PDB file of C-alpha atoms in Angstrom:
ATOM      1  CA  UNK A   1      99.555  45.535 107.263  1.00 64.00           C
ATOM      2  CA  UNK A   2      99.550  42.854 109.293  1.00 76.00           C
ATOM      3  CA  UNK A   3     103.040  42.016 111.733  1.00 88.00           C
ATOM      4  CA  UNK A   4     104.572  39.679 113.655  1.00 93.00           C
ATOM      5  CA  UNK A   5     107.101  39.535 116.017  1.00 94.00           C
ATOM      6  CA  UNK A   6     109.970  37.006 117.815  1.00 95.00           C
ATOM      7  CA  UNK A   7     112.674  37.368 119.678  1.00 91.00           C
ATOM      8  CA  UNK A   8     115.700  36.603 117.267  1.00 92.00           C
ATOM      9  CA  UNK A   9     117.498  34.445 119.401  1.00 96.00           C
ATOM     10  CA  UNK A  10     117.055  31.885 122.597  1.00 97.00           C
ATOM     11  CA  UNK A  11     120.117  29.377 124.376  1.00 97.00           C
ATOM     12  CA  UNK A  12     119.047  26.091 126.227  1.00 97.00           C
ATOM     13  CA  UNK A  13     120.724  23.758 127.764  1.00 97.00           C
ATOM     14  CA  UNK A  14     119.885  20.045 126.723  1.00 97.00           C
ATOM     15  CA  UNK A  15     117.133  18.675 128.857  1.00 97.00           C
ATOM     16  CA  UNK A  16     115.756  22.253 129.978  1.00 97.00           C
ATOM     17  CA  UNK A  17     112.439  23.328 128.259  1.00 97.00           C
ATOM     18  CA  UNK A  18     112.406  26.404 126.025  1.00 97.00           C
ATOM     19  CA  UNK A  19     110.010  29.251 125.170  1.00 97.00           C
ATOM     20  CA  UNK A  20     109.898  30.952 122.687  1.00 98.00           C
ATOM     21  CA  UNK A  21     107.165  33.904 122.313  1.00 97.00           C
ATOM     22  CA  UNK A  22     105.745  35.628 119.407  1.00 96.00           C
ATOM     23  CA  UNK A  23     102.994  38.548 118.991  1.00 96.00           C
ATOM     24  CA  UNK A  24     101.114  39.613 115.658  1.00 93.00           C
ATOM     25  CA  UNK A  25      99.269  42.399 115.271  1.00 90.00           C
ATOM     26  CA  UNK A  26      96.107  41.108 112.981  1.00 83.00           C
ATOM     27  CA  UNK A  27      93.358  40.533 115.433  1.00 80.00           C
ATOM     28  CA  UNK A  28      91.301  38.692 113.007  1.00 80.00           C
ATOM     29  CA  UNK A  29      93.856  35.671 112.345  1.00 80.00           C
ATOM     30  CA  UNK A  30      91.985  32.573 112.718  1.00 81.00           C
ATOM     31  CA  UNK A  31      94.962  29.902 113.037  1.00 87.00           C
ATOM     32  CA  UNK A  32      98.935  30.448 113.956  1.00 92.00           C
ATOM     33  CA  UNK A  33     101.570  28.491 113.136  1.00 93.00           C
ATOM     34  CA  UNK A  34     104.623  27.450 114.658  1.00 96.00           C
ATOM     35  CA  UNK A  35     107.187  26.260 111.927  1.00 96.00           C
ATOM     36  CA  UNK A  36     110.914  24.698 111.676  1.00 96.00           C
ATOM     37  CA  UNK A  37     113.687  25.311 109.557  1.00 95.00           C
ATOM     38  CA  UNK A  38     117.000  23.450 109.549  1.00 92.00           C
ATOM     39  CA  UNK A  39     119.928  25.149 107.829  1.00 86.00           C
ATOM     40  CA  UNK A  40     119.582  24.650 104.238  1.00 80.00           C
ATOM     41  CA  UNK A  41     116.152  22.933 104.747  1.00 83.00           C
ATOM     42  CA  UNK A  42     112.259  24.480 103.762  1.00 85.00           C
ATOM     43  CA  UNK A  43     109.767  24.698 106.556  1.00 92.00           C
ATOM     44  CA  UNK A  44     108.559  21.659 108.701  1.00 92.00           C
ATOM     45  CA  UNK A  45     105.462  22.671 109.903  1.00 92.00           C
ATOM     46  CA  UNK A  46     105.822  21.699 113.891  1.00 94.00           C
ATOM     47  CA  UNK A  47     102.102  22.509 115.181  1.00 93.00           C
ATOM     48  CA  UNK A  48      98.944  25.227 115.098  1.00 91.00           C
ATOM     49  CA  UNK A  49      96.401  26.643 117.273  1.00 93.00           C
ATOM     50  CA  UNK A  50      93.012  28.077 116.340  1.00 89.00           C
ATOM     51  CA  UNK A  51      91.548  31.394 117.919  1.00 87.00           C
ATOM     52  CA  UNK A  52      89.290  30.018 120.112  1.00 88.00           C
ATOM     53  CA  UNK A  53      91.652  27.819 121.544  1.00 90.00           C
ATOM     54  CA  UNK A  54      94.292  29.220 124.534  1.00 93.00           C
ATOM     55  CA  UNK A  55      96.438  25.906 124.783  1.00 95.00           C
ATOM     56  CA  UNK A  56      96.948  22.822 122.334  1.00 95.00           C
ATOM     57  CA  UNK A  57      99.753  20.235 123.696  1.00 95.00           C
ATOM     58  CA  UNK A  58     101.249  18.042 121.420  1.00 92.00           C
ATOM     59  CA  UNK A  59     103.524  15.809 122.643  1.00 95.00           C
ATOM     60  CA  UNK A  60     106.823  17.605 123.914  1.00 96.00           C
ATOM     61  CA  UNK A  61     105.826  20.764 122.009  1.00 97.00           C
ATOM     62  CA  UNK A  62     103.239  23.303 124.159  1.00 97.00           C
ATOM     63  CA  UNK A  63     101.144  26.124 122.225  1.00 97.00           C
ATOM     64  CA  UNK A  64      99.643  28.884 124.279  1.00 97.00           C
ATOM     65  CA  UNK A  65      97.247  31.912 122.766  1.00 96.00           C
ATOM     66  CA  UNK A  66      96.819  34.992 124.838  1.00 95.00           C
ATOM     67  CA  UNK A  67      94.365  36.360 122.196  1.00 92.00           C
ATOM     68  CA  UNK A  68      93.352  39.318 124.087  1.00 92.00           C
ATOM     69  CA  UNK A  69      97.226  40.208 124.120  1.00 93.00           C
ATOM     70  CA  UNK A  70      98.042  38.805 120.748  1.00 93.00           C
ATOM     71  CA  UNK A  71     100.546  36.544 122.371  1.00 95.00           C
ATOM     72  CA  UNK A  72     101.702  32.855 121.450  1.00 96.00           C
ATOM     73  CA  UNK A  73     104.091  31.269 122.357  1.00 97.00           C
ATOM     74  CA  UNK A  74     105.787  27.686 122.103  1.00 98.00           C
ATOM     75  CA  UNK A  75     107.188  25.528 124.681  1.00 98.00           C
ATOM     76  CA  UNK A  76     109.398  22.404 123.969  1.00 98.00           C
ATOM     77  CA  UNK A  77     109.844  20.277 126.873  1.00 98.00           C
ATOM     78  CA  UNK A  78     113.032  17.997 127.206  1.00 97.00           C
ATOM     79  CA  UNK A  79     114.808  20.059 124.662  1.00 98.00           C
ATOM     80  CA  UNK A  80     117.351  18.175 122.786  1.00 97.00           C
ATOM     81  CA  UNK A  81     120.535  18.936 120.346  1.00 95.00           C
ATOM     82  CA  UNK A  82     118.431  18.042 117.656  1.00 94.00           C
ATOM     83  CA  UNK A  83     115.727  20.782 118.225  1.00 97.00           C
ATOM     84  CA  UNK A  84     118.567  23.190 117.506  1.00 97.00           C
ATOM     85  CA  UNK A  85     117.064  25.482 114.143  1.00 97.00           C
ATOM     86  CA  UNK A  86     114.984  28.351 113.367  1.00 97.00           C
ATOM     87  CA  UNK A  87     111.430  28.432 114.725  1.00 98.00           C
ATOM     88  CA  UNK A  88     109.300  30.740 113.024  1.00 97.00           C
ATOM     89  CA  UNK A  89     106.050  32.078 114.077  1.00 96.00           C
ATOM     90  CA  UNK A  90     102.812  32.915 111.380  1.00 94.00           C
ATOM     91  CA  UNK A  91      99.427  34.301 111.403  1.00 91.00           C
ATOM     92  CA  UNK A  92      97.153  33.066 109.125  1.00 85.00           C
ATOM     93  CA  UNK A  93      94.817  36.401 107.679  1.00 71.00           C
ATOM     94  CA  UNK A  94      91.520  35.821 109.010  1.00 61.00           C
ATOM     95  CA  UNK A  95      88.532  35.901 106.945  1.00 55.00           C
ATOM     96  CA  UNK A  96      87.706  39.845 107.992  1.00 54.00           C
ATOM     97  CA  UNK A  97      91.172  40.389 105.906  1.00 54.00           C
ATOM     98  CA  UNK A  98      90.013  38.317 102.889  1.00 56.00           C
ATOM     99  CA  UNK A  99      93.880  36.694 103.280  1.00 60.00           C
ATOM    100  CA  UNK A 100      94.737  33.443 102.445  1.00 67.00           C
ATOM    101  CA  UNK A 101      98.543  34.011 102.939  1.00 81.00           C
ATOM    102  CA  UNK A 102     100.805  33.736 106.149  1.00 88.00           C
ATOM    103  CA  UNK A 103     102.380  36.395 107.669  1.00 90.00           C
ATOM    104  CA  UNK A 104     105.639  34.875 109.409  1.00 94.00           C
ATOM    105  CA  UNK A 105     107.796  36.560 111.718  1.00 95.00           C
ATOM    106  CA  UNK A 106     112.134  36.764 112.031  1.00 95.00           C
ATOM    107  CA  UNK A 107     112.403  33.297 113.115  1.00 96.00           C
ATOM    108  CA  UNK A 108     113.967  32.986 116.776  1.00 97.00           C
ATOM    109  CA  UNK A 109     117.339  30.772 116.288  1.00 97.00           C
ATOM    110  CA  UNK A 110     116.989  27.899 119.096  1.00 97.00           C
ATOM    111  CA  UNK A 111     120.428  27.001 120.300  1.00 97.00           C
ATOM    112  CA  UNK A 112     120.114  23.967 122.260  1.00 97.00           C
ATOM    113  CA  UNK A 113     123.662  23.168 124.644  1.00 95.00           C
ATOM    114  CA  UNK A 114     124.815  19.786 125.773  1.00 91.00           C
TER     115      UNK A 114
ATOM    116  CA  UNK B   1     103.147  11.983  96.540  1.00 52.00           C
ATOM    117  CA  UNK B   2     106.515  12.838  98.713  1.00 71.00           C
ATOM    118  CA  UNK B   3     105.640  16.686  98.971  1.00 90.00           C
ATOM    119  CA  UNK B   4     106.055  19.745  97.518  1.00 94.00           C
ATOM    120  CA  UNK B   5     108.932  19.738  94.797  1.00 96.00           C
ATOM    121  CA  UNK B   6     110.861  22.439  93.495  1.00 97.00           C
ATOM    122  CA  UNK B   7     113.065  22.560  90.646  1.00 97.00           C
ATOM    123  CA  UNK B   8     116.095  23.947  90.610  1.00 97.00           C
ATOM    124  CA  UNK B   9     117.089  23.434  94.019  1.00 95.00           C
ATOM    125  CA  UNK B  10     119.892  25.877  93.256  1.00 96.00           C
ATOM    126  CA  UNK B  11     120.038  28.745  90.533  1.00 97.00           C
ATOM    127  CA  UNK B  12     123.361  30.980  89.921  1.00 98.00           C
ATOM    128  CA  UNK B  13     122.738  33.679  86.955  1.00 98.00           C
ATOM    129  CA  UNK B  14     123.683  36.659  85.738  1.00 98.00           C
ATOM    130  CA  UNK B  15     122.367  40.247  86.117  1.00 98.00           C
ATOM    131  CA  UNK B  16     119.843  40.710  83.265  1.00 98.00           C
ATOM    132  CA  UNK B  17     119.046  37.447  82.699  1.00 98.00           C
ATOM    133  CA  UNK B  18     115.478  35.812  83.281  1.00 98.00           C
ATOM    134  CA  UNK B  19     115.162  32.899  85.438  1.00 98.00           C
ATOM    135  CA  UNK B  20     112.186  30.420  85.852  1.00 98.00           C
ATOM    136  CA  UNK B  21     111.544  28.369  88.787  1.00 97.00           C
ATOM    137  CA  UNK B  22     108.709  25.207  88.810  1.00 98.00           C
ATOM    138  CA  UNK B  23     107.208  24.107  91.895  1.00 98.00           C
ATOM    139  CA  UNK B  24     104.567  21.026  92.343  1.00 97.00           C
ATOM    140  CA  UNK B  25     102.217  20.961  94.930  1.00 95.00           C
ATOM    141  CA  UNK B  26     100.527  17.725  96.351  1.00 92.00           C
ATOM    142  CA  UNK B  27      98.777  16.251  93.747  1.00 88.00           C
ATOM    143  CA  UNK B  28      95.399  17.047  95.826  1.00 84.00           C
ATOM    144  CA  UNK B  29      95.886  20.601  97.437  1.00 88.00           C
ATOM    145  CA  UNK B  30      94.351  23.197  95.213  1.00 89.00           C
ATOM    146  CA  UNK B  31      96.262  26.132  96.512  1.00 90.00           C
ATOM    147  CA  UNK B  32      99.765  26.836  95.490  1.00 94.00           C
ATOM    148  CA  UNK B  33     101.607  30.081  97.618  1.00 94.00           C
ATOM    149  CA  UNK B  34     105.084  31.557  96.294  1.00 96.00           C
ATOM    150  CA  UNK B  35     107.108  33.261  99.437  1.00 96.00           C
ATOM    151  CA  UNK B  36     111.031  34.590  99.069  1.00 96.00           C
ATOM    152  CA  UNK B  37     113.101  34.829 102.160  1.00 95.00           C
ATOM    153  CA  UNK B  38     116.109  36.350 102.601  1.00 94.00           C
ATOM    154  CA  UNK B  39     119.076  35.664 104.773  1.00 89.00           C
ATOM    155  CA  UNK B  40     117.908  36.544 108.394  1.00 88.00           C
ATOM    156  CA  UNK B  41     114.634  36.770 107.618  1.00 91.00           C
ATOM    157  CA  UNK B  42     111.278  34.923 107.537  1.00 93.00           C
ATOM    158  CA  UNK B  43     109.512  34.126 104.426  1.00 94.00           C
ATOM    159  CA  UNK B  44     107.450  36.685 102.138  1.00 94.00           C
ATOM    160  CA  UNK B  45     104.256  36.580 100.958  1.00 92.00           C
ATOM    161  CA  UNK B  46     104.554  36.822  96.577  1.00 94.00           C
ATOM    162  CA  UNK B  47     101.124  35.419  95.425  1.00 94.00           C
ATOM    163  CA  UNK B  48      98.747  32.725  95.427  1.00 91.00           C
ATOM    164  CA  UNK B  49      96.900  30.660  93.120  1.00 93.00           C
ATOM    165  CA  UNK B  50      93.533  29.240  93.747  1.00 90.00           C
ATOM    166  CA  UNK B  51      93.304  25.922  91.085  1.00 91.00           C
ATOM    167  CA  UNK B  52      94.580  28.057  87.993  1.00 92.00           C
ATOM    168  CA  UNK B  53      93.195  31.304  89.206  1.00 92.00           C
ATOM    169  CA  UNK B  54      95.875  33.992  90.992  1.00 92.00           C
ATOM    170  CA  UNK B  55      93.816  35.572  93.651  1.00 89.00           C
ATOM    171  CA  UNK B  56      96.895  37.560  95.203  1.00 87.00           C
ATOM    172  CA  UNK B  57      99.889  39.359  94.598  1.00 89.00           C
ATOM    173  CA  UNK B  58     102.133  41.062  96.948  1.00 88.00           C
ATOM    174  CA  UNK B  59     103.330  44.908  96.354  1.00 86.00           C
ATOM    175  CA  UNK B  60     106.688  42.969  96.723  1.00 82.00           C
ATOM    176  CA  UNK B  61     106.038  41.322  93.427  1.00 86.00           C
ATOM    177  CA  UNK B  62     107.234  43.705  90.600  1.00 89.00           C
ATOM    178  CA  UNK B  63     106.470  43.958  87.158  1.00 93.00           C
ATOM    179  CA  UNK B  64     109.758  41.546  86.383  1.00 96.00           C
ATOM    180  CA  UNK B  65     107.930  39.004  88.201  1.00 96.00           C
ATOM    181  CA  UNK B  66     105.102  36.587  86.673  1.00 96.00           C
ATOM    182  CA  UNK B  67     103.507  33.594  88.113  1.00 96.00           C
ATOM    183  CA  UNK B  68     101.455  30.902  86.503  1.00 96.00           C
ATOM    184  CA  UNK B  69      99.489  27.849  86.680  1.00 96.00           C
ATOM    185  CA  UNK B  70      97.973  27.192  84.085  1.00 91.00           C
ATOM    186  CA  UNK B  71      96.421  23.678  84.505  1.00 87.00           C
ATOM    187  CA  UNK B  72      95.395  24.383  88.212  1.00 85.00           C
ATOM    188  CA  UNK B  73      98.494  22.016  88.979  1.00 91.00           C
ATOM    189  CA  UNK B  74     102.626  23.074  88.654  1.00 96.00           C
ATOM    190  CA  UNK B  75     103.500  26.520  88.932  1.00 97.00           C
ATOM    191  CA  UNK B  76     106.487  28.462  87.296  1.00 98.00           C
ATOM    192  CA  UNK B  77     107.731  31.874  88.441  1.00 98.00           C
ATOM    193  CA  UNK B  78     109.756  34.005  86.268  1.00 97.00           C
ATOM    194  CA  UNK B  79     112.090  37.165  86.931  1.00 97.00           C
ATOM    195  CA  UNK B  80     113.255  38.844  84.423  1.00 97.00           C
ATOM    196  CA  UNK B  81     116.164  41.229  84.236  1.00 97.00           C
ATOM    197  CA  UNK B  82     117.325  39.698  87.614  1.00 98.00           C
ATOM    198  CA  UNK B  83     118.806  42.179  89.970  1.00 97.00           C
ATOM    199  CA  UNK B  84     121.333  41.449  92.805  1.00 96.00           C
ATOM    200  CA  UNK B  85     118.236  42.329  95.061  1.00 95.00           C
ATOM    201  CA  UNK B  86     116.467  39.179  93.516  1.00 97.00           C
ATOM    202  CA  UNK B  87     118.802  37.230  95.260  1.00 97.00           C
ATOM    203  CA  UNK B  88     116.537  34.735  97.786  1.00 96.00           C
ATOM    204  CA  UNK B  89     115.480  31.265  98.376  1.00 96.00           C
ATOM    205  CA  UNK B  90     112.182  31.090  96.641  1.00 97.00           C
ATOM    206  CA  UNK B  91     109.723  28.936  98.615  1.00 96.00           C
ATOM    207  CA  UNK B  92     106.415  27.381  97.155  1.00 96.00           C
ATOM    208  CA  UNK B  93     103.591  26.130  99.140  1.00 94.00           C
ATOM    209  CA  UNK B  94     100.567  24.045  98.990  1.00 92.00           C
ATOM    210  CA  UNK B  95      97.339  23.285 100.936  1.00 87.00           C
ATOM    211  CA  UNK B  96      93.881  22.091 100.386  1.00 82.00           C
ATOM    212  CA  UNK B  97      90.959  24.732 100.969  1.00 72.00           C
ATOM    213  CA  UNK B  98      87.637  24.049 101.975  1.00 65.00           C
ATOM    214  CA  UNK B  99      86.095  26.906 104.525  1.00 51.00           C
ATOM    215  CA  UNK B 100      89.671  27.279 105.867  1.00 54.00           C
ATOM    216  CA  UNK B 101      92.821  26.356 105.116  1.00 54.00           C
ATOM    217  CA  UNK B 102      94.703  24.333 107.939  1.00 66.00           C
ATOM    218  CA  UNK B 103      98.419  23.837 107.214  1.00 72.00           C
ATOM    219  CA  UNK B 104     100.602  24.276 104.363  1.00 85.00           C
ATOM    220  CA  UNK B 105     103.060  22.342 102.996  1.00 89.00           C
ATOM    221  CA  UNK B 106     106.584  23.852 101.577  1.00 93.00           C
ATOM    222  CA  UNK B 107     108.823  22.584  99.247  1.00 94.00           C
ATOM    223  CA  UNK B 108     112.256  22.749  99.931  1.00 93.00           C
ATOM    224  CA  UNK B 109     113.126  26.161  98.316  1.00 95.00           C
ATOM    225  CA  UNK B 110     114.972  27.562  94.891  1.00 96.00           C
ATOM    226  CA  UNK B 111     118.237  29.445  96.052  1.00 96.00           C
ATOM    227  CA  UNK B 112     118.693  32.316  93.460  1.00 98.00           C
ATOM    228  CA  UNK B 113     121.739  33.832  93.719  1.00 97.00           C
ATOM    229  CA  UNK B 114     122.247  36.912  91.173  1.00 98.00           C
ATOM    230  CA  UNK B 115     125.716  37.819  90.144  1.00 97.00           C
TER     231      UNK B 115
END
């Protein structure tokens, strides 16, 4: 079945940008997902990328697609205290698949130093 | 429309016992998604429900577990004879489809916790 993979855990300090990588194993995903979760809180979805797309910027958050390697990964510029949570990384099952589910990685924990 | 809700926010029960949980999804997003996560981990794919149809179960989804929606709009998931292995925050999630679906929307979780 489809996979996907972070690093479990990443230390800033406040101010420095962070990057956190991912890589998923279904070659067919059309979109992936970067999503947020605060202790005790459900997932804020932060940004996407389709396929066809190698970078998408939004504001201090950075999305790059290696599809070839089946790399993404997420950049936060400016990090801040309050960026401090889980950051989890999903693959959407592309239509080859027939899925209509997401396939989310470990989460990398984001500790962000003042 | 504030989101996805779910209902209870926190569940404590004993082994044996059945539990139901009720999620609403944004009034206009036909698909509904039921995930479980456990501590360390990132969410699990249960099922989805296209309108009132379920188009997908998970092999993670055992016979003591049933899913509905029966008016294409809130969805209840049931366990029976919980097991201490049950024990999960229980996310729902909702989108709108057309050719492809572009972000989903979760509620802020059920925490079972089995005894």
């Amino acid at each position: 079945g489809e996979d996907v993979e972070q690093s479990l855990f990443l230390s800033v300090r406040e101010g420095d940008s962070s990057v956190i990588n991912c890589t998923y194993t279904d070659s067919s995903s059309t979109y992936l997902y970067w999503y947020k979760q605060e202790p005790g809180a459900g997932l804020q979805l932060l940004t996407y990328i389709f396929s066809n797309m190698d970078m998408k910027q939004d504001q201090r958050l950075t999305v790059l697609l290696n599809k070839k390697d089946k790399h993404l990964s997420l950049r936060i510029a400016d990090t801040q205290t309050g960026d401090s949570a889980i950051y989890f990384c999903a693959s959407e099952g592309g239509m080859d698949t027939g899925r209509r589910a997401l396939t989310f990685g470990s989460g990398t924990r984001l500790q962000v130093q003042p | 429309d504030t989101g996805v809700s779910q209902n209870p926010r926190h569940k404590i029960t004993k082994r044996g016992q059945n539990v139901t949980f009720r999620c609403d999804p944004i009034s206009e997003h036909n698909r509904l998604y039921w995930y479980r996560q456990t501590l360390g981990q990132g969410p699990e794919f249960l099922t989805y429900f296209q309108n009132e149809a379920q188009l997908e179960k998970s092999r993670l989804l055992s016979d003591r577990f049933s899913a509905e929606r029966p008016k294409g709009s809130f969805s209840t998931l049931e366990i029976q004879r919980t097991e201490q292995g049950d024990s999960a925050m229980y996310l729902c999630a909702s989108s709108f489809q057309m050719l492809q679906t572009i972000g989903y929307t979760f509620g802020s979780g059920t925490r079972l916790t089995v005894v």
